[in-house]
């Protein structure tokens, strides 16, 4: 993966290198690597699980149904997505074919670990003050170990280099909730988590 002793640190080069990643078998069936996207020094980094069907085809993170849910929640939380760096813990779409549909499969620990250097290098390049891990896979990658969402949600966590992190649910979780009442309540909690991220970013900016 890292072909030179002088591993690239700029996002443009990282993106090109990641396009040829063979660190796990997921590249074989996916259309392309879906690298992160956003301003190169965004103060906020959002981390999801892995690209879905739409993202795999478009080559961009969070452009499908989960992305629409995320956009709506960001908007309600007063966060401009254009100012956020959005990425995934795993950068290839993992699926099983079911007729005409490609059914999403959760990445396993080996795949999360294999992809983690890309996340780490993205974070080293962007240097966000705050990282929001959305869902269990993202949390596992961001903290380098299994980090339960419910236990850690709602308060700031420290990353080893001094940056801060929050964990919340994945927007796809909201899409899967069966009844409207639970969905509305959980959506509001998700918006509240994003609002907390916004408040924390403003505090960090004021202290700088
Ligand atoms: N789900 C994710 O975790 N990431 C995407 O980019 C799309 C759906």
PDB file of C-alpha atoms and ligand atoms in Angstrom:
ATOM      1  CA  UNK A   1       0.000   0.000   0.000  1.00  0.00           C
ATOM      2  CA  UNK A   2       2.657   2.498   1.032  1.00  0.00           C
ATOM      3  CA  UNK A   3       5.065   2.063  -1.844  1.00  0.00           C
ATOM      4  CA  UNK A   4       7.675   4.568  -0.775  1.00  0.00           C
ATOM      5  CA  UNK A   5       9.645   5.295   2.349  1.00  0.00           C
ATOM      6  CA  UNK A   6       8.320   8.814   2.015  1.00  0.00           C
ATOM      7  CA  UNK A   7       4.625   8.113   2.419  1.00  0.00           C
ATOM      8  CA  UNK A   8       2.455  10.856   0.942  1.00  0.00           C
ATOM      9  CA  UNK A   9       0.745  13.177   3.372  1.00  0.00           C
ATOM     10  CA  UNK A  10      -1.334  15.347   1.052  1.00  0.00           C
ATOM     11  CA  UNK A  11      -4.911  14.371   0.317  1.00  0.00           C
ATOM     12  CA  UNK A  12      -4.590  14.486  -3.446  1.00  0.00           C
ATOM     13  CA  UNK A  13      -1.767  11.945  -3.451  1.00  0.00           C
ATOM     14  CA  UNK A  14      -3.454   9.809  -0.806  1.00  0.00           C
ATOM     15  CA  UNK A  15      -6.580   9.633  -2.955  1.00  0.00           C
ATOM     16  CA  UNK A  16      -4.531   8.456  -5.957  1.00  0.00           C
ATOM     17  CA  UNK A  17      -2.696   5.850  -3.848  1.00  0.00           C
ATOM     18  CA  UNK A  18      -5.933   4.589  -2.273  1.00  0.00           C
ATOM     19  CA  UNK A  19      -7.436   4.018  -5.716  1.00  0.00           C
ATOM     20  CA  UNK A  20      -5.080   1.037  -6.112  1.00  0.00           C
ATOM     21  CA  UNK A  21      -5.461  -0.320  -2.583  1.00  0.00           C
ATOM     22  CA  UNK A  22      -5.375  -4.112  -2.347  1.00  0.00           C
ATOM     23  CA  UNK A  23      -4.992  -4.340   1.439  1.00  0.00           C
ATOM     24  CA  UNK A  24      -8.100  -6.533   1.715  1.00  0.00           C
ATOM     25  CA  UNK A  25     -10.186  -8.456  -0.823  1.00  0.00           C
ATOM     26  CA  UNK A  26     -13.043  -5.916  -0.988  1.00  0.00           C
ATOM     27  CA  UNK A  27     -11.543  -4.112  -3.996  1.00  0.00           C
ATOM     28  CA  UNK A  28     -12.203  -7.146  -6.199  1.00  0.00           C
ATOM     29  CA  UNK A  29     -15.984  -6.725  -6.447  1.00  0.00           C
ATOM     30  CA  UNK A  30     -16.313  -3.018  -5.781  1.00  0.00           C
ATOM     31  CA  UNK A  31     -16.437  -0.507  -8.626  1.00  0.00           C
ATOM     32  CA  UNK A  32     -13.850   1.803  -7.109  1.00  0.00           C
ATOM     33  CA  UNK A  33     -12.272   3.104  -3.923  1.00  0.00           C
ATOM     34  CA  UNK A  34     -14.507   5.752  -2.378  1.00  0.00           C
ATOM     35  CA  UNK A  35     -12.120   8.167  -0.717  1.00  0.00           C
ATOM     36  CA  UNK A  36     -13.100  10.962   1.665  1.00  0.00           C
ATOM     37  CA  UNK A  37     -14.199  14.333   0.427  1.00  0.00           C
ATOM     38  CA  UNK A  38     -14.213  17.890   1.739  1.00  0.00           C
ATOM     39  CA  UNK A  39     -11.955  20.849   2.504  1.00  0.00           C
ATOM     40  CA  UNK A  40      -8.344  19.787   3.008  1.00  0.00           C
ATOM     41  CA  UNK A  41      -8.211  21.393   6.477  1.00  0.00           C
ATOM     42  CA  UNK A  42     -11.800  21.032   7.618  1.00  0.00           C
ATOM     43  CA  UNK A  43     -12.176  21.461  11.396  1.00  0.00           C
ATOM     44  CA  UNK A  44     -14.781  18.679  11.450  1.00  0.00           C
ATOM     45  CA  UNK A  45     -14.386  15.150  10.081  1.00  0.00           C
ATOM     46  CA  UNK A  46     -17.379  12.827   9.838  1.00  0.00           C
ATOM     47  CA  UNK A  47     -16.633   9.119   9.566  1.00  0.00           C
ATOM     48  CA  UNK A  48     -19.154   6.561   8.305  1.00  0.00           C
ATOM     49  CA  UNK A  49     -18.955   2.812   7.792  1.00  0.00           C
ATOM     50  CA  UNK A  50     -18.346   2.081   4.122  1.00  0.00           C
ATOM     51  CA  UNK A  51     -19.724   3.271   0.772  1.00  0.00           C
ATOM     52  CA  UNK A  52     -23.118   1.880  -0.199  1.00  0.00           C
ATOM     53  CA  UNK A  53     -24.401   0.988  -3.660  1.00  0.00           C
ATOM     54  CA  UNK A  54     -24.839   4.607  -4.813  1.00  0.00           C
ATOM     55  CA  UNK A  55     -21.513   5.731  -3.376  1.00  0.00           C
ATOM     56  CA  UNK A  56     -19.707   2.814  -5.028  1.00  0.00           C
ATOM     57  CA  UNK A  57     -21.052   3.899  -8.417  1.00  0.00           C
ATOM     58  CA  UNK A  58     -20.547   7.644  -7.877  1.00  0.00           C
ATOM     59  CA  UNK A  59     -17.134   7.369  -6.203  1.00  0.00           C
ATOM     60  CA  UNK A  60     -18.285   9.811  -3.505  1.00  0.00           C
ATOM     61  CA  UNK A  61     -19.181   9.238   0.155  1.00  0.00           C
ATOM     62  CA  UNK A  62     -22.717   9.650   1.465  1.00  0.00           C
ATOM     63  CA  UNK A  63     -24.596  10.463  -1.736  1.00  0.00           C
ATOM     64  CA  UNK A  64     -27.305   7.766  -1.388  1.00  0.00           C
ATOM     65  CA  UNK A  65     -30.242   7.467   1.054  1.00  0.00           C
ATOM     66  CA  UNK A  66     -28.002   7.569   4.167  1.00  0.00           C
ATOM     67  CA  UNK A  67     -26.323  10.649   2.705  1.00  0.00           C
ATOM     68  CA  UNK A  68     -29.672  12.370   2.244  1.00  0.00           C
ATOM     69  CA  UNK A  69     -30.524  11.606   5.860  1.00  0.00           C
ATOM     70  CA  UNK A  70     -27.137  12.978   6.916  1.00  0.00           C
ATOM     71  CA  UNK A  71     -27.578  16.142   4.826  1.00  0.00           C
ATOM     72  CA  UNK A  72     -30.972  16.812   6.397  1.00  0.00           C
ATOM     73  CA  UNK A  73     -29.630  16.311   9.934  1.00  0.00           C
ATOM     74  CA  UNK A  74     -26.546  18.474   9.278  1.00  0.00           C
ATOM     75  CA  UNK A  75     -28.787  21.191   7.929  1.00  0.00           C
ATOM     76  CA  UNK A  76     -30.993  21.041  11.020  1.00  0.00           C
ATOM     77  CA  UNK A  77     -27.933  21.132  13.244  1.00  0.00           C
ATOM     78  CA  UNK A  78     -26.714  24.253  11.432  1.00  0.00           C
ATOM     79  CA  UNK A  79     -23.619  22.580   9.970  1.00  0.00           C
ATOM     80  CA  UNK A  80     -22.671  23.254   6.364  1.00  0.00           C
ATOM     81  CA  UNK A  81     -21.645  19.946   4.767  1.00  0.00           C
ATOM     82  CA  UNK A  82     -19.418  21.822   2.315  1.00  0.00           C
ATOM     83  CA  UNK A  83     -17.216  22.758   5.278  1.00  0.00           C
ATOM     84  CA  UNK A  84     -16.951  19.192   6.584  1.00  0.00           C
ATOM     85  CA  UNK A  85     -14.562  16.429   5.540  1.00  0.00           C
ATOM     86  CA  UNK A  86     -16.690  13.292   5.081  1.00  0.00           C
ATOM     87  CA  UNK A  87     -15.145   9.846   4.878  1.00  0.00           C
ATOM     88  CA  UNK A  88     -15.665   6.178   5.694  1.00  0.00           C
ATOM     89  CA  UNK A  89     -13.821   3.655   7.866  1.00  0.00           C
ATOM     90  CA  UNK A  90     -13.795   1.194   4.952  1.00  0.00           C
ATOM     91  CA  UNK A  91     -13.368   2.552   1.456  1.00  0.00           C
ATOM     92  CA  UNK A  92     -14.739  -0.239  -0.706  1.00  0.00           C
ATOM     93  CA  UNK A  93     -18.365  -1.369  -0.915  1.00  0.00           C
ATOM     94  CA  UNK A  94     -18.903  -4.817   0.609  1.00  0.00           C
ATOM     95  CA  UNK A  95     -21.980  -6.582  -0.699  1.00  0.00           C
ATOM     96  CA  UNK A  96     -23.536  -9.841  -1.828  1.00  0.00           C
ATOM     97  CA  UNK A  97     -25.474  -9.922  -5.096  1.00  0.00           C
ATOM     98  CA  UNK A  98     -29.202 -10.727  -4.731  1.00  0.00           C
ATOM     99  CA  UNK A  99     -30.688 -10.717  -8.204  1.00  0.00           C
ATOM    100  CA  UNK A 100     -30.439  -7.168  -9.486  1.00  0.00           C
ATOM    101  CA  UNK A 101     -29.681  -5.798  -6.026  1.00  0.00           C
ATOM    102  CA  UNK A 102     -26.316  -5.568  -4.269  1.00  0.00           C
ATOM    103  CA  UNK A 103     -27.020  -6.229  -0.591  1.00  0.00           C
ATOM    104  CA  UNK A 104     -24.825  -4.332   1.875  1.00  0.00           C
ATOM    105  CA  UNK A 105     -22.635  -6.481   4.137  1.00  0.00           C
ATOM    106  CA  UNK A 106     -21.061  -5.203   7.337  1.00  0.00           C
ATOM    107  CA  UNK A 107     -17.257  -5.045   7.102  1.00  0.00           C
ATOM    108  CA  UNK A 108     -15.411  -7.350   9.493  1.00  0.00           C
ATOM    109  CA  UNK A 109     -12.584  -6.457  11.864  1.00  0.00           C
ATOM    110  CA  UNK A 110      -9.857  -7.577   9.416  1.00  0.00           C
ATOM    111  CA  UNK A 111     -11.307  -5.289   6.722  1.00  0.00           C
ATOM    112  CA  UNK A 112     -11.664  -2.375   9.147  1.00  0.00           C
ATOM    113  CA  UNK A 113      -8.041  -2.842  10.254  1.00  0.00           C
ATOM    114  CA  UNK A 114      -6.766  -3.168   6.693  1.00  0.00           C
ATOM    115  CA  UNK A 115      -8.418   0.119   5.752  1.00  0.00           C
ATOM    116  CA  UNK A 116      -7.525   2.022   8.921  1.00  0.00           C
ATOM    117  CA  UNK A 117      -4.213   3.428   7.610  1.00  0.00           C
ATOM    118  CA  UNK A 118      -6.196   5.421   5.020  1.00  0.00           C
ATOM    119  CA  UNK A 119      -8.365   6.962   7.710  1.00  0.00           C
ATOM    120  CA  UNK A 120      -5.282   7.670   9.836  1.00  0.00           C
ATOM    121  CA  UNK A 121      -3.508   9.296   6.911  1.00  0.00           C
ATOM    122  CA  UNK A 122      -6.596  11.335   6.017  1.00  0.00           C
ATOM    123  CA  UNK A 123      -6.803  12.545   9.592  1.00  0.00           C
ATOM    124  CA  UNK A 124      -3.092  13.362   9.699  1.00  0.00           C
ATOM    125  CA  UNK A 125      -3.514  15.412   6.505  1.00  0.00           C
ATOM    126  CA  UNK A 126      -6.758  17.212   7.390  1.00  0.00           C
ATOM    127  CA  UNK A 127      -6.000  17.616  11.122  1.00  0.00           C
ATOM    128  CA  UNK A 128      -9.624  18.139  12.172  1.00  0.00           C
ATOM    129  CA  UNK A 129     -10.152  19.478  15.680  1.00  0.00           C
ATOM    130  CA  UNK A 130     -13.176  17.200  16.046  1.00  0.00           C
ATOM    131  CA  UNK A 131     -13.999  13.771  14.594  1.00  0.00           C
ATOM    132  CA  UNK A 132     -17.533  12.368  14.700  1.00  0.00           C
ATOM    133  CA  UNK A 133     -17.726   8.591  14.348  1.00  0.00           C
ATOM    134  CA  UNK A 134     -21.123   7.532  13.040  1.00  0.00           C
ATOM    135  CA  UNK A 135     -21.890   3.933  14.001  1.00  0.00           C
ATOM    136  CA  UNK A 136     -19.928   1.009  15.413  1.00  0.00           C
ATOM    137  CA  UNK A 137     -17.618   0.446  12.440  1.00  0.00           C
ATOM    138  CA  UNK A 138     -16.561   4.091  12.374  1.00  0.00           C
ATOM    139  CA  UNK A 139     -16.042   4.081  16.144  1.00  0.00           C
ATOM    140  CA  UNK A 140     -13.874   0.956  15.874  1.00  0.00           C
ATOM    141  CA  UNK A 141     -11.693   2.650  13.286  1.00  0.00           C
ATOM    142  CA  UNK A 142     -11.507   6.050  14.989  1.00  0.00           C
ATOM    143  CA  UNK A 143     -10.512   4.584  18.391  1.00  0.00           C
ATOM    144  CA  UNK A 144      -8.630   1.536  17.090  1.00  0.00           C
ATOM    145  CA  UNK A 145     -10.762  -0.777  19.209  1.00  0.00           C
ATOM    146  CA  UNK A 146     -14.397  -1.771  19.667  1.00  0.00           C
ATOM    147  CA  UNK A 147     -16.130   1.286  21.143  1.00  0.00           C
ATOM    148  CA  UNK A 148     -19.832   0.827  21.969  1.00  0.00           C
ATOM    149  CA  UNK A 149     -21.990   3.717  20.757  1.00  0.00           C
ATOM    150  CA  UNK A 150     -24.554   3.931  23.552  1.00  0.00           C
ATOM    151  CA  UNK A 151     -21.993   3.894  26.341  1.00  0.00           C
ATOM    152  CA  UNK A 152     -19.865   6.612  24.734  1.00  0.00           C
ATOM    153  CA  UNK A 153     -22.476   8.800  23.119  1.00  0.00           C
ATOM    154  CA  UNK A 154     -23.162  12.338  24.356  1.00  0.00           C
ATOM    155  CA  UNK A 155     -19.758  13.268  25.719  1.00  0.00           C
ATOM    156  CA  UNK A 156     -16.439  14.359  24.308  1.00  0.00           C
ATOM    157  CA  UNK A 157     -13.721  11.748  23.991  1.00  0.00           C
ATOM    158  CA  UNK A 158     -10.004  12.396  23.587  1.00  0.00           C
ATOM    159  CA  UNK A 159      -7.965  10.998  20.714  1.00  0.00           C
ATOM    160  CA  UNK A 160      -4.326  10.184  21.379  1.00  0.00           C
ATOM    161  CA  UNK A 161      -3.002  13.256  19.543  1.00  0.00           C
ATOM    162  CA  UNK A 162      -5.165  15.671  21.529  1.00  0.00           C
ATOM    163  CA  UNK A 163      -7.978  16.031  18.989  1.00  0.00           C
ATOM    164  CA  UNK A 164     -11.511  15.421  20.224  1.00  0.00           C
ATOM    165  CA  UNK A 165     -14.116  12.911  19.130  1.00  0.00           C
ATOM    166  CA  UNK A 166     -17.804  12.191  19.481  1.00  0.00           C
ATOM    167  CA  UNK A 167     -19.681   9.025  18.657  1.00  0.00           C
ATOM    168  CA  UNK A 168     -23.223   8.801  17.385  1.00  0.00           C
ATOM    169  CA  UNK A 169     -25.388   6.409  15.409  1.00  0.00           C
ATOM    170  CA  UNK A 170     -25.042   5.807  11.693  1.00  0.00           C
ATOM    171  CA  UNK A 171     -27.712   7.546   9.563  1.00  0.00           C
ATOM    172  CA  UNK A 172     -28.630   4.157   7.989  1.00  0.00           C
ATOM    173  CA  UNK A 173     -29.699   2.982  11.446  1.00  0.00           C
ATOM    174  CA  UNK A 174     -32.360   5.694  11.360  1.00  0.00           C
ATOM    175  CA  UNK A 175     -33.584   4.486   7.970  1.00  0.00           C
ATOM    176  CA  UNK A 176     -33.987   0.953   9.297  1.00  0.00           C
ATOM    177  CA  UNK A 177     -36.122   1.823  12.346  1.00  0.00           C
ATOM    178  CA  UNK A 178     -39.548   0.274  11.867  1.00  0.00           C
ATOM    179  CA  UNK A 179     -41.948   2.701  13.534  1.00  0.00           C
ATOM    180  CA  UNK A 180     -42.346   6.394  12.915  1.00  0.00           C
ATOM    181  CA  UNK A 181     -42.290   7.446  16.542  1.00  0.00           C
ATOM    182  CA  UNK A 182     -38.946   5.751  17.295  1.00  0.00           C
ATOM    183  CA  UNK A 183     -37.529   7.067  14.044  1.00  0.00           C
ATOM    184  CA  UNK A 184     -38.523  10.650  14.882  1.00  0.00           C
ATOM    185  CA  UNK A 185     -37.066  10.359  18.386  1.00  0.00           C
ATOM    186  CA  UNK A 186     -33.799   8.771  17.233  1.00  0.00           C
ATOM    187  CA  UNK A 187     -33.455  11.268  14.397  1.00  0.00           C
ATOM    188  CA  UNK A 188     -33.754  14.098  16.921  1.00  0.00           C
ATOM    189  CA  UNK A 189     -31.049  12.497  19.094  1.00  0.00           C
ATOM    190  CA  UNK A 190     -28.816  12.284  16.011  1.00  0.00           C
ATOM    191  CA  UNK A 191     -29.438  15.991  15.244  1.00  0.00           C
ATOM    192  CA  UNK A 192     -28.668  16.793  18.898  1.00  0.00           C
ATOM    193  CA  UNK A 193     -25.345  14.929  18.637  1.00  0.00           C
ATOM    194  CA  UNK A 194     -24.473  16.962  15.537  1.00  0.00           C
ATOM    195  CA  UNK A 195     -25.500  20.165  17.331  1.00  0.00           C
ATOM    196  CA  UNK A 196     -23.121  19.211  20.121  1.00  0.00           C
ATOM    197  CA  UNK A 197     -20.378  18.852  17.496  1.00  0.00           C
ATOM    198  CA  UNK A 198     -21.230  22.343  16.177  1.00  0.00           C
ATOM    199  CA  UNK A 199     -21.142  23.855  19.680  1.00  0.00           C
ATOM    200  CA  UNK A 200     -17.801  22.199  20.415  1.00  0.00           C
ATOM    201  CA  UNK A 201     -16.314  23.466  17.144  1.00  0.00           C
ATOM    202  CA  UNK A 202     -17.325  27.016  18.009  1.00  0.00           C
ATOM    203  CA  UNK A 203     -15.704  26.632  21.455  1.00  0.00           C
ATOM    204  CA  UNK A 204     -12.496  25.331  19.875  1.00  0.00           C
ATOM    205  CA  UNK A 205     -12.495  28.220  17.377  1.00  0.00           C
ATOM    206  CA  UNK A 206     -12.967  30.775  20.166  1.00  0.00           C
ATOM    207  CA  UNK A 207     -10.142  29.262  22.222  1.00  0.00           C
ATOM    208  CA  UNK A 208      -7.711  29.278  19.274  1.00  0.00           C
TER     209      UNK A 208
HETATM  210  N1  LIG B   1     -23.036   4.546   4.467  1.00  0.00           N
HETATM  211  C1  LIG B   1     -21.781   4.875   4.868  1.00  0.00           C
HETATM  212  O1  LIG B   1     -21.330   4.523   5.943  1.00  0.00           O
HETATM  213  N2  LIG B   1     -21.071   5.617   4.052  1.00  0.00           N
HETATM  214  C2  LIG B   1     -21.489   6.045   2.883  1.00  0.00           C
HETATM  215  O2  LIG B   1     -20.729   6.710   2.197  1.00  0.00           O
HETATM  216  C3  LIG B   1     -22.799   5.692   2.494  1.00  0.00           C
HETATM  217  C4  LIG B   1     -23.555   4.933   3.300  1.00  0.00           C
END
